[in-house]
Coordinates of C-alpha atoms and ligand atoms in Angstrom, one line a residue:
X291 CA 58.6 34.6 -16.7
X292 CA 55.9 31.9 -18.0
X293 CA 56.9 28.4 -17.4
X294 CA 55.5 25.4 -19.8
X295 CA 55.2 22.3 -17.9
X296 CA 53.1 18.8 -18.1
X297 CA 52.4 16.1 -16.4
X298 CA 52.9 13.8 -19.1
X299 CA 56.8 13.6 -18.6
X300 CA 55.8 11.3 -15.5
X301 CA 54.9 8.5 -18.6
X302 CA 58.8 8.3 -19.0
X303 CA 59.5 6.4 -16.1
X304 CA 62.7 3.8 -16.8
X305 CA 63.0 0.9 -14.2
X306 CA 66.9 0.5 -14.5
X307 CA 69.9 2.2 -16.1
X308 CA 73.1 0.2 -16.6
X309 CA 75.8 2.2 -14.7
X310 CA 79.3 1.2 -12.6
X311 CA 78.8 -2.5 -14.5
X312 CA 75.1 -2.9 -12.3
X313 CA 72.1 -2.3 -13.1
X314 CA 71.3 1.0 -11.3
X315 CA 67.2 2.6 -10.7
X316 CA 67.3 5.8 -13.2
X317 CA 68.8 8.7 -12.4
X318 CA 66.5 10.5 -14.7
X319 CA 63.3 10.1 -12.8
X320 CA 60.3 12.0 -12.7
X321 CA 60.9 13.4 -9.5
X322 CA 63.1 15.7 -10.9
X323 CA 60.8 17.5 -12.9
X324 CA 58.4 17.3 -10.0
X325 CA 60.7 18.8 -7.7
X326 CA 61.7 21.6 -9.7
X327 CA 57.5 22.3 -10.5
X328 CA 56.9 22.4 -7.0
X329 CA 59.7 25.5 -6.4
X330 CA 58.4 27.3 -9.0
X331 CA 55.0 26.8 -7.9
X332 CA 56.0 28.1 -4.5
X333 CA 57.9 31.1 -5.8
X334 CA 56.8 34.4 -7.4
X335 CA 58.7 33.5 -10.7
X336 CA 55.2 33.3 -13.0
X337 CA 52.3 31.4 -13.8
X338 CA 52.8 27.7 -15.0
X339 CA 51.0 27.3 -17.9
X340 CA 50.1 23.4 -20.3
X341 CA 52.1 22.7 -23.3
X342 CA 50.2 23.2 -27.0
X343 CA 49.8 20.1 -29.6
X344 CA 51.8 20.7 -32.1
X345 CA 51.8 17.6 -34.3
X346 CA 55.0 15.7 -35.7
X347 CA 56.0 18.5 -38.6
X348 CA 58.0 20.6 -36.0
X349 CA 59.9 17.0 -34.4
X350 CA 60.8 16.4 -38.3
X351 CA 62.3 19.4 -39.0
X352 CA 65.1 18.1 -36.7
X353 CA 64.8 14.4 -36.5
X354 CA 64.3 12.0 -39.3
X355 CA 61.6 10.2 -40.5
X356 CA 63.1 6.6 -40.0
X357 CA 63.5 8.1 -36.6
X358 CA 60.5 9.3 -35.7
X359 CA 58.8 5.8 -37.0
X360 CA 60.8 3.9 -34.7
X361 CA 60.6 5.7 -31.5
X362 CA 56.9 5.5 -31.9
X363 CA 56.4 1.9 -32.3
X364 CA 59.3 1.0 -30.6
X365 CA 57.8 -0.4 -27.2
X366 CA 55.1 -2.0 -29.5
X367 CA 57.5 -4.2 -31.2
X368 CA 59.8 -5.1 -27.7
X369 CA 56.5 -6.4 -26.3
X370 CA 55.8 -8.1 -29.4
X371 CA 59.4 -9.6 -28.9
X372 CA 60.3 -10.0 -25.3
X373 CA 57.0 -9.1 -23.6
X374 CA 56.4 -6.1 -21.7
X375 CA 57.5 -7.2 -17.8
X376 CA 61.2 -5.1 -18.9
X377 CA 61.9 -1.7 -20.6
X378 CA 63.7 -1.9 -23.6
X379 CA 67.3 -1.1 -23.4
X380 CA 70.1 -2.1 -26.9
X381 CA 73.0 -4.1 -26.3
X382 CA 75.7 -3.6 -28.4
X383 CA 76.3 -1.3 -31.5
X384 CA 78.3 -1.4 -34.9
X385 CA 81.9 0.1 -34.2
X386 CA 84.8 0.7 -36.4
X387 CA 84.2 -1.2 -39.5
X388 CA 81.0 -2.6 -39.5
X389 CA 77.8 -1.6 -40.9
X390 CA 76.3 0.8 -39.1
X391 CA 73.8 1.9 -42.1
X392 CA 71.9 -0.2 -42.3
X393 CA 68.5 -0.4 -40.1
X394 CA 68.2 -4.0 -39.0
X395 CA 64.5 -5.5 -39.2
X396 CA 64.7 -6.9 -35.4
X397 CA 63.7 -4.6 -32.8
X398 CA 67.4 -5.2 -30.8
X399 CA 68.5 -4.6 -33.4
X400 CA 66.5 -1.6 -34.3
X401 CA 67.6 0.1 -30.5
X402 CA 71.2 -0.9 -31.0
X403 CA 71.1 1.1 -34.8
X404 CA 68.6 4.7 -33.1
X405 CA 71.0 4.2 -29.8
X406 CA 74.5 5.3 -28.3
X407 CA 73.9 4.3 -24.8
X408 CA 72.7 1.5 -22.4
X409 CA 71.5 4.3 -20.3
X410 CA 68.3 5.5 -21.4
X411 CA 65.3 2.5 -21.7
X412 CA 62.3 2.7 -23.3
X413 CA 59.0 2.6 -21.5
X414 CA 54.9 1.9 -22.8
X415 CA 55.0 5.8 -22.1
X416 CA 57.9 7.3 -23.7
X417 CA 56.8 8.7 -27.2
X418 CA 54.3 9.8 -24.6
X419 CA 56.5 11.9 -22.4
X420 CA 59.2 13.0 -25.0
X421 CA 56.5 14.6 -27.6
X422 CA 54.6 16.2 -24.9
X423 CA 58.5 17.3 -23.8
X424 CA 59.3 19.0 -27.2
X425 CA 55.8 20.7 -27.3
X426 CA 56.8 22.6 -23.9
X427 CA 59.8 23.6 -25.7
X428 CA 57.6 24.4 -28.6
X429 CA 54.7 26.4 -26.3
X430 CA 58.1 28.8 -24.7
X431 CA 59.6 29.1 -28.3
X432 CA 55.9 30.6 -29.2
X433 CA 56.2 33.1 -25.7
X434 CA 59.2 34.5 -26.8
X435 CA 58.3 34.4 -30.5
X436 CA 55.0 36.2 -29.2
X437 CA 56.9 39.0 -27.6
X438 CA 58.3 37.9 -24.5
X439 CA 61.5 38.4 -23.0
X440 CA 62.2 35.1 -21.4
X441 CA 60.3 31.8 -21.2
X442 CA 61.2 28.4 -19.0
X443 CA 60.7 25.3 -21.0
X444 CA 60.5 22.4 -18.0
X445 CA 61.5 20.2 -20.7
X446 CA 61.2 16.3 -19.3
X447 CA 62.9 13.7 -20.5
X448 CA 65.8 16.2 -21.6
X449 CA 67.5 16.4 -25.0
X450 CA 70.6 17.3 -25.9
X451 CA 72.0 14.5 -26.5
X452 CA 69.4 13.5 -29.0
X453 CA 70.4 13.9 -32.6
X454 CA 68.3 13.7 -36.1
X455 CA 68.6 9.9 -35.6
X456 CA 69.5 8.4 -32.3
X457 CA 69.3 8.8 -28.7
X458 CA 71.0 8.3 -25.8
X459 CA 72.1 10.0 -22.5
X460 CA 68.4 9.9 -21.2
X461 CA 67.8 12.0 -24.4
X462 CA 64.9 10.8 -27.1
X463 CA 64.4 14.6 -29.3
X464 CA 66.2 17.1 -29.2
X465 CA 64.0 20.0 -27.1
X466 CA 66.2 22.8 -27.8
X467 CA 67.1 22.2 -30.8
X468 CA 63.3 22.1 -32.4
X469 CA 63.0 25.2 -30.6
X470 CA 65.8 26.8 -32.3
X471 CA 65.0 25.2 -35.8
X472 CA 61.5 27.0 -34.5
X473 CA 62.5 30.2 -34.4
X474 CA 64.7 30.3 -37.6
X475 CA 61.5 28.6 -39.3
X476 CA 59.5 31.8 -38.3
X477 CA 62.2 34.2 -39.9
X478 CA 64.7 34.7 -37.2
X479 CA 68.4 35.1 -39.0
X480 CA 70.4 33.7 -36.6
X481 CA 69.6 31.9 -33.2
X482 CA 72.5 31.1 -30.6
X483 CA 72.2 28.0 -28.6
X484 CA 74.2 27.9 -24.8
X485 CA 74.3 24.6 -23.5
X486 CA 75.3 25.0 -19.5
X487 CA 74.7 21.5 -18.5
X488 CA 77.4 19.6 -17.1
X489 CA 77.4 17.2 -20.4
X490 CA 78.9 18.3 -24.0
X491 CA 75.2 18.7 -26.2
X492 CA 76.4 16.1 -28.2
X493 CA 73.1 16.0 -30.4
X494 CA 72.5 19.5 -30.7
X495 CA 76.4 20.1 -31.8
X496 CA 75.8 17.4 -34.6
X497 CA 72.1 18.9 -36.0
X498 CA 73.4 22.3 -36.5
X499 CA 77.0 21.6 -37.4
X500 CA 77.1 22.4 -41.3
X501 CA 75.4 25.5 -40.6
X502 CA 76.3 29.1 -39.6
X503 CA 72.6 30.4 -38.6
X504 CA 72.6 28.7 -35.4
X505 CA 75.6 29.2 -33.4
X506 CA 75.4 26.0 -30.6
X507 CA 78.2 26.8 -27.7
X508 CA 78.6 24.3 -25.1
X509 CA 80.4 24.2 -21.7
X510 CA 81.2 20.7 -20.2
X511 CA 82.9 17.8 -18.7
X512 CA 86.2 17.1 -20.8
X513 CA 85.1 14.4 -22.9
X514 CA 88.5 12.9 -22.2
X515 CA 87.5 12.4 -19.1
X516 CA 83.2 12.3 -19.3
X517 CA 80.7 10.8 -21.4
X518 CA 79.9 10.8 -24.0
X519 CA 83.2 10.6 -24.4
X520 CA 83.5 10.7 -28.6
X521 CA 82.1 14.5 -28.9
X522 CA 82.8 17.8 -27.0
X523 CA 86.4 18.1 -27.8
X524 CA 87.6 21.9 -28.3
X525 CA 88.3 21.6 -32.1
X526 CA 85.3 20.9 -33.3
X527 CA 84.3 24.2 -34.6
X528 CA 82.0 23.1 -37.4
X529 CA 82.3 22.3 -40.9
X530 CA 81.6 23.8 -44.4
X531 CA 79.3 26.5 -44.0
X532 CA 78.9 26.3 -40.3
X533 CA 82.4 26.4 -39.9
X534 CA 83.3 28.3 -36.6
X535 CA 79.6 28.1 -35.3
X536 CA 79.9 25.6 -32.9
X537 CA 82.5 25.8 -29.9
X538 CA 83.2 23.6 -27.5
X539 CA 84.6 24.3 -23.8
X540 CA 85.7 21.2 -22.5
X541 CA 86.8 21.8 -18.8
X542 CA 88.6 18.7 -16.1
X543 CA 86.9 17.2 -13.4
X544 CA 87.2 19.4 -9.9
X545 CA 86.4 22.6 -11.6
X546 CA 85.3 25.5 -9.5
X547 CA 83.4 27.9 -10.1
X548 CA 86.1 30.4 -11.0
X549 CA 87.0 28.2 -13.8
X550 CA 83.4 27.9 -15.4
X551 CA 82.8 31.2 -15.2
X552 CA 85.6 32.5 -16.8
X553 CA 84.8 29.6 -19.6
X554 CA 81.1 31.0 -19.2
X555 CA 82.4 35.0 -20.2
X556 CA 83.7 33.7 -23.6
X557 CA 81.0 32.1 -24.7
X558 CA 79.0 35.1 -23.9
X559 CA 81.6 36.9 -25.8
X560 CA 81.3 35.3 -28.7
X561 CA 77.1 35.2 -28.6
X562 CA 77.8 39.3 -28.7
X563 CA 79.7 38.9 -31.2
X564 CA 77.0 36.9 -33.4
X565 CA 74.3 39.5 -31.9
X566 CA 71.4 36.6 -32.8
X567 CA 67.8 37.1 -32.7
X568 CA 67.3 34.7 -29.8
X569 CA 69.0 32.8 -27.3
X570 CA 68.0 28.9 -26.4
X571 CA 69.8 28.0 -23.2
X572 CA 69.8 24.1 -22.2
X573 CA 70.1 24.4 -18.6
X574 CA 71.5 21.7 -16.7
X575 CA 72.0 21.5 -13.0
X576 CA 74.6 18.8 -12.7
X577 CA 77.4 21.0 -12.4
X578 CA 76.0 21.5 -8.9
X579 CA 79.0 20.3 -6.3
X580 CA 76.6 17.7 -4.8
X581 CA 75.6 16.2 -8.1
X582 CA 75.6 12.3 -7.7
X583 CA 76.7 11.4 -11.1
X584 CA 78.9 15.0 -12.2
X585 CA 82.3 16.2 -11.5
X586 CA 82.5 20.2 -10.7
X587 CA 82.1 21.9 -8.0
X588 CA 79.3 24.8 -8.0
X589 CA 77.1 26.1 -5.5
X590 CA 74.3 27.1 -5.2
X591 CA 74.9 30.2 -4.8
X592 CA 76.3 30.5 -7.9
X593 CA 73.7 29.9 -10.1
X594 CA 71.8 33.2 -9.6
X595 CA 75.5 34.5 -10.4
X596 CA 74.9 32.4 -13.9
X597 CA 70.7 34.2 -14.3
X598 CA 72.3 37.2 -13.6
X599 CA 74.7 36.8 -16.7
X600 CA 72.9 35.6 -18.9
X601 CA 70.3 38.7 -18.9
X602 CA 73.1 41.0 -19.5
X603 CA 73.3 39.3 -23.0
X604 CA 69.7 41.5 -23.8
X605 CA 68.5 38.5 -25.5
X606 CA 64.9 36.8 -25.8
X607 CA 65.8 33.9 -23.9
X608 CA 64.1 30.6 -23.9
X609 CA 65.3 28.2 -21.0
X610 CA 65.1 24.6 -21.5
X611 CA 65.7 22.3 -19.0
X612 CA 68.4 19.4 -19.4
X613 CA 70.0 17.4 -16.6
X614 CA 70.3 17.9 -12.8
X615 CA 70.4 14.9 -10.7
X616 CA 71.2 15.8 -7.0
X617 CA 67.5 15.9 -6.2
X618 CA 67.7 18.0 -2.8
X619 CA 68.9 20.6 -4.7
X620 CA 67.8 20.9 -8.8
X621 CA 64.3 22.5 -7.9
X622 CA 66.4 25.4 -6.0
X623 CA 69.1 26.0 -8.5
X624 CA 66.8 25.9 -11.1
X625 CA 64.8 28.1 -10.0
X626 CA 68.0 30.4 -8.4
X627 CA 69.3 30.7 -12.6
X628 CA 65.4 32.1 -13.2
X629 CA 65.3 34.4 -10.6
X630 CA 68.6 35.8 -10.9
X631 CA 67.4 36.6 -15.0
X632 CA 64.4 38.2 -14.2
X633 CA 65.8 40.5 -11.0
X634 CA 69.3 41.6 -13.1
Ligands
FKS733 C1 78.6 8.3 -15.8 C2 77.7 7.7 -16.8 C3 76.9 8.7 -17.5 C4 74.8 9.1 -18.8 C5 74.8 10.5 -18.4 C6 73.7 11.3 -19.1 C7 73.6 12.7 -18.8 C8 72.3 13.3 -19.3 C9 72.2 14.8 -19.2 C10 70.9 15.3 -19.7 F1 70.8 16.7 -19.7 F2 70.7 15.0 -21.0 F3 69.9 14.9 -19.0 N1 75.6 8.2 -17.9 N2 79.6 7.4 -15.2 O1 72.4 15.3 -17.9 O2 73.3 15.4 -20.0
ZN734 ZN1 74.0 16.5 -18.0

């Protein structure tokens, strides 16, 4: 299996996070995608090959265009404002009965209207790091387009929770979801889209949820209990005509392995039951037990468990990578869910 990887994620490089009421050093660090690069480097897995250029038509087939404007000259006009000795992070945001249509002209103001979270700063580097993110998403969707069984998109930053027009949850475009818009771009009928990452996709739910030719399945922390608290719940199933193609499997704090898996079997149900053209899985490793911000419980040696199952679907699969925080451990799991696909 080819993995698409680039440096350039390193530009993305956040100073602080506000987390617990402190301001906290950022979870989602480039370590993490350098720790994962190193395992596969060290392993028999493939060869590692540089993301393609692929300009901004595929990033607007997802994302708007008011969007895509700010994000790019968003660190421009903080400096312009505030300097550049502090990343740029919103403040507050329009709730229940204000206007939250219309784009204010003030950059805080601008990051409080493309925002949902206080989580996720921007940096001189990030329209940097996230395009060059979505084009390794891009350069696996062509792998698998091309032929290929499987492809490993070491997306960085991640995506998921990116929708057409805001970000949040360390998430700036969606990576698996241009890759899915990708494929059906280039013909494909129907493409299914398996989120495993400890957080509900959020922003890939809300792209595709009037429409039934991408299914988008996701298993995740109950939002009851988990961000992003105001999406993930089990009935939302879609609406008009992507009714029924989205499901949500919203599962408690503490779950094992036993639990996930069994949540894990239906989704892979219903992907069979679909039978799409391809399969995008966002692959997070933060339902790893000794994830420092996550709440279930597996090990690691489950994860070859979750490879394994995912190959029985006989699917092109392209892998994209999401969240993972426990930094010991995401290069191994990652890398465990790879292996366990290509040796099933
Ligand atoms: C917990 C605060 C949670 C934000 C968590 C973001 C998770 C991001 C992710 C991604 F895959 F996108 F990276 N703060 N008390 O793992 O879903
Ligand atoms: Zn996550």
């Amino acid at each position: 299996m080819k993995t698409i990887y680039t440096d350039t994620h390193r530009l993305q490089h956040g100073n602080v996070e506000l987390m617990d009421g402190q301001l906290l050093p950022c979870f989602e660090k480039p370590e993490r995608a350098d720790l994962i690069i190193t395992q596969i480097r060290a392993s028999r897995l493939g060869p590692v090959l540089e993301p393609d250029d692929f300009g901004i038509m595929p990033l607007a087939r997802v994302h708007t265009s008011a969007y895509l404007a700010f994000l790019q000259s968003a660190w421009d006009a903080w400096v312009e404002e505030h300097g550049s000795t502090h990343h740029a992070l919103p403040l507050n945001w329009p709730i229940r009965g204000m206007r939250s249509d219309i784009e204010p002209e003030a950059i805080d103001g601008k990051l409080s209207y493309f925002s949902f979270d206080a989580g996720t700063p921007i940096t001189p580097g990030t329209w940097q790091a996230v395009t060059g993110s979505a084009y390794v998403a891009l350069t696996a969707q062509q792998c698998i387009a091309a032929g290929e069984r499987a492809a490993f998109a070491l997306c960085r930053p991640p995506g998921h929770h990116a929708a057409a027009d805001y970000y949040g949850g360390y998430c700036f475009l969606n990576n698996a979801a241009i890759a899915a818009q990708a494929f059906i771009d280039q013909g494909a009928p129907r493409v299914a889209v398996l989120d495993v990452d400890y957080h509900h996709a959020n922003g890939t739910q809300t792209i595709f949820y009037a429409r039934d030719e991408v299914l988008v399945l996701s298993l995740h922390g109950d939002p009851r209990q988990e961000f992003p608290y105001f999406l993930g719940y089990a009935d939302e199933t879609g609406v008009g005509q992507g009714e029924g193609f989205n499901t949500n499997y919203p599962l408690p704090w503490g779950t094992d392995a036993a639990t996930w898996f069994a949540a894990l079997e239906s989704a892979c149900q219903r992907i069979m039951a679909y039978a799409p053209d391809a399969l995008v899985i966002s692959l997070g490793v933060d339902t790893y037990k000794g994830d420092p911000i996550s709440q279930f419980l597996l090990d690691s040696a489950d994860y070859p468990r979750l490879g394994q199952r995912l190959a029985r679907l006989g699917l092109p699969t392209l892998f994209v990578m999401e969240g993972g925080y426990a930094v010991e451990a995401i290069g191994v799991n990652t890398l465990s869910v790879l292996s366990g696909f290509v040796q099933a």
